[in-house]
Tab-separated table of C-alpha atoms in Angstrom:
chain	number	residue	atom	x	y	z
D	1	MET	CA	-0.301	0.394	0.080
D	2	LEU	CA	1.567	3.368	-0.947
D	3	LEU	CA	1.302	6.114	1.903
D	4	GLU	CA	-1.210	8.733	1.034
D	5	PRO	CA	0.290	11.710	-1.140
D	6	HIS	CA	0.465	15.203	-0.795
D	7	ASP	CA	-2.698	17.141	-2.412
D	8	ASP	CA	-2.349	20.854	-2.105
D	9	ARG	CA	-6.351	21.397	-2.635
D	10	ARG	CA	-7.327	18.598	-0.232
D	11	LEU	CA	-4.492	20.353	2.526
D	12	ALA	CA	-5.400	24.304	1.904
D	13	ALA	CA	-9.273	23.332	2.626
D	14	LEU	CA	-8.084	21.954	5.838
D	15	LEU	CA	-5.589	24.535	6.499
D	16	ALA	CA	-8.431	27.038	6.261
D	17	ARG	CA	-9.998	25.700	9.413
D	18	PHE	CA	-6.993	25.058	11.101
D	19	LYS	CA	-5.544	27.190	13.762
D	20	PRO	CA	-1.578	27.139	14.074
D	21	ILE	CA	0.391	27.651	17.230
D	22	VAL	CA	2.755	30.507	15.657
D	23	PRO	CA	1.186	31.851	12.243
D	24	GLY	CA	3.553	31.219	9.484
D	25	ARG	CA	5.912	29.182	11.058
D	26	ARG	CA	7.109	25.675	9.224
D	27	GLY	CA	7.714	22.659	10.830
D	28	ASP	CA	10.850	20.074	10.059
D	29	PRO	CA	9.608	16.963	8.867
D	30	ASP	CA	12.902	15.776	8.014
D	31	ALA	CA	14.044	16.231	11.813
D	32	LEU	CA	10.759	14.011	13.087
D	33	GLU	CA	11.732	11.332	10.257
D	34	ARG	CA	15.700	11.150	11.478
D	35	ALA	CA	14.399	10.782	15.128
D	36	TRP	CA	11.658	8.360	14.543
D	37	GLY	CA	13.681	6.472	12.256
D	38	VAL	CA	10.733	5.772	9.725
D	39	PRO	CA	8.822	7.806	6.311
D	40	LEU	CA	6.338	10.022	6.901
D	41	PRO	CA	3.410	9.965	4.639
D	42	PRO	CA	3.530	12.747	1.734
D	43	SER	CA	-0.010	13.773	3.521
D	44	PHE	CA	2.037	14.621	7.228
D	45	ARG	CA	5.093	16.284	5.230
D	46	GLY	CA	3.226	18.503	3.247
D	47	PHE	CA	1.284	19.313	6.227
D	48	LEU	CA	4.048	20.438	8.197
D	49	THR	CA	5.641	21.997	5.222
D	50	ALA	CA	2.751	24.389	5.265
D	51	THR	CA	2.632	25.057	9.232
D	52	ASP	CA	4.301	23.753	12.240
D	53	GLY	CA	1.230	22.247	14.542
D	54	GLY	CA	-1.756	23.551	16.037
D	55	SER	CA	-5.391	23.104	16.343
D	56	LEU	CA	-8.558	21.832	14.439
D	57	VAL	CA	-11.953	21.828	16.104
D	58	GLY	CA	-14.701	20.219	14.398
D	59	SER	CA	-17.992	18.606	14.521
D	60	GLY	CA	-15.732	15.044	14.898
D	61	GLY	CA	-13.626	16.448	17.574
D	62	VAL	CA	-10.653	18.068	18.454
D	63	LEU	CA	-7.136	17.735	17.368
D	64	GLU	CA	-3.717	19.646	18.907
D	65	LEU	CA	-1.262	18.674	16.497
D	66	TRP	CA	1.953	19.071	18.180
D	67	SER	CA	4.477	21.199	16.771
D	68	THR	CA	7.988	19.874	15.566
D	69	ARG	CA	9.904	20.949	18.865
D	70	SER	CA	7.111	19.526	21.448
D	71	ASN	CA	6.871	16.662	19.743
D	72	LEU	CA	10.869	16.010	19.738
D	73	ALA	CA	11.260	17.195	23.374
D	74	LEU	CA	8.296	13.952	23.730
D	75	TRP	CA	9.757	11.744	21.589
D	76	ARG	CA	13.044	11.962	24.094
D	77	GLU	CA	10.910	11.915	27.054
D	78	ASP	CA	10.251	8.135	25.583
D	79	TYR	CA	6.606	8.521	27.224
D	80	ARG	CA	4.886	6.998	24.466
D	81	ALA	CA	2.079	4.395	25.158
D	82	PHE	CA	2.704	1.123	23.105
D	83	LYS	CA	6.028	2.454	21.694
D	84	SER	CA	7.338	-0.563	23.340
D	85	THR	CA	4.802	-2.983	22.300
D	86	PRO	CA	6.242	-6.000	20.658
D	87	GLY	CA	5.334	-5.787	17.002
D	88	ALA	CA	3.776	-2.499	16.756
D	89	ARG	CA	5.798	0.566	15.156
D	90	VAL	CA	3.624	3.564	16.275
D	91	VAL	CA	4.162	7.473	15.941
D	92	PHE	CA	2.151	9.703	18.206
D	93	PHE	CA	1.788	13.288	16.714
D	94	ALA	CA	-1.155	14.943	18.192
D	95	SER	CA	-3.629	14.895	21.130
D	96	ASP	CA	-7.363	15.906	21.703
D	97	GLY	CA	-6.446	18.342	24.418
D	98	GLY	CA	-7.252	15.848	26.891
D	99	GLY	CA	-6.556	12.227	27.639
D	100	SER	CA	-5.918	10.496	24.246
D	101	GLU	CA	-3.512	11.148	21.849
D	102	TYR	CA	-2.888	10.636	17.690
D	103	LEU	CA	-0.950	7.926	15.992
D	104	PHE	CA	0.219	6.505	12.729
D	105	ASP	CA	0.366	2.756	12.828
D	106	VAL	CA	3.744	2.638	10.566
D	107	ASP	CA	3.524	-1.386	9.985
D	108	ASP	CA	-0.158	-1.853	10.276
D	109	TRP	CA	-0.438	-3.573	13.407
D	110	TYR	CA	-3.654	-2.850	14.368
D	111	GLY	CA	-5.016	-3.949	10.898
D	112	CYS	CA	-6.723	-0.957	9.810
D	113	GLY	CA	-3.793	-0.367	7.106
D	114	ARG	CA	-0.303	1.037	6.981
D	115	TYR	CA	-0.078	4.826	8.650
D	116	ALA	CA	-3.815	4.361	9.477
D	117	VAL	CA	-4.678	6.822	12.371
D	118	LEU	CA	-5.531	5.760	15.556
D	119	VAL	CA	-6.258	7.307	18.581
D	120	ALA	CA	-5.347	5.721	22.196
D	121	ASP	CA	-6.366	6.435	25.503
D	122	ARG	CA	-3.855	7.447	27.992
D	123	GLY	CA	-5.417	5.767	30.951
D	124	SER	CA	-5.968	2.332	29.384
D	125	ASP	CA	-5.082	0.097	26.364
D	126	ASN	CA	-8.002	1.122	24.354
D	127	THR	CA	-7.127	2.417	21.058
D	128	GLU	CA	-9.470	3.337	18.227
D	129	HIS	CA	-9.316	3.506	14.290
D	130	VAL	CA	-10.195	7.152	13.439
D	131	ALA	CA	-9.028	7.496	9.688
D	132	PRO	CA	-7.263	5.509	6.898
D	133	SER	CA	-4.798	8.311	6.447
D	134	PHE	CA	-3.860	11.771	7.745
D	135	TYR	CA	-5.904	13.969	5.120
D	136	ALA	CA	-8.628	11.608	5.999
D	137	ALA	CA	-8.400	11.691	9.863
D	138	LEU	CA	-8.057	15.646	9.523
D	139	GLU	CA	-11.201	15.491	7.611
D	140	ARG	CA	-13.572	13.207	9.953
D	141	LEU	CA	-12.578	15.618	12.808
D	142	ALA	CA	-13.600	18.457	10.849
D	143	ASP	CA	-16.651	17.327	9.456
D	144	GLY	CA	-17.923	14.324	11.835
D	145	PRO	CA	-18.990	12.259	13.009
D	146	ARG	CA	-17.724	11.783	16.132
D	147	ARG	CA	-15.768	8.371	17.262
D	148	ASP	CA	-17.836	5.843	18.560
D	149	TYR	CA	-16.249	3.833	21.400
D	150	GLU	CA	-18.209	0.715	20.832
D	151	ARG	CA	-17.589	0.626	16.901
D	152	ASP	CA	-14.735	2.381	16.548
D	153	LEU	CA	-12.499	0.054	19.149
D	154	LEU	CA	-10.325	-2.143	17.911
D	155	ALA	CA	-10.276	-5.752	19.521
D	156	ARG	CA	-7.022	-6.555	18.778
D	157	PRO	CA	-5.774	-8.506	21.844
D	158	ARG	CA	-2.449	-7.192	23.454
D	159	PRO	CA	0.731	-9.823	23.343
D	160	PRO	CA	1.912	-11.587	26.509
D	161	GLY	CA	4.456	-8.972	28.316
D	162	SER	CA	3.096	-5.707	26.495
D	163	GLU	CA	1.222	-4.686	29.546
D	164	ARG	CA	1.948	-1.125	30.829
D	165	THR	CA	3.850	-1.066	33.984
């Protein structure tokens, strides 16, 4: 499966609804790729080239995309949920402003597709599918519908030894 391509029109429509952290500042996708050791989806690279984090509040929920600097600081702190889960390579890039964080499933460990966007609850091992790609996730959060716990919860069992301590 190919990574979602960058689309100038789609990105412009999404950015019109987006509040950047610092207007005019651009992110550094190369720094994130070096730190994470995985390629970023072209759509996410395009977003970071246009702006360096910010917020999107829509009928489908809230998305607080972290700036490059914040994301690198969080990565160094190494507090990411599931980061050490055997077999799962995930990249966290945003939160809902509360107790949940958004992530890319790099290798399709959760069975929703490579680089699908998921949301993980920091207080439990619950993980929900949001959308198959970055732009689709932004569109869902901007336009709705809100995530439905019963419908979206992924029932994938946790592997032995992956429980948080």
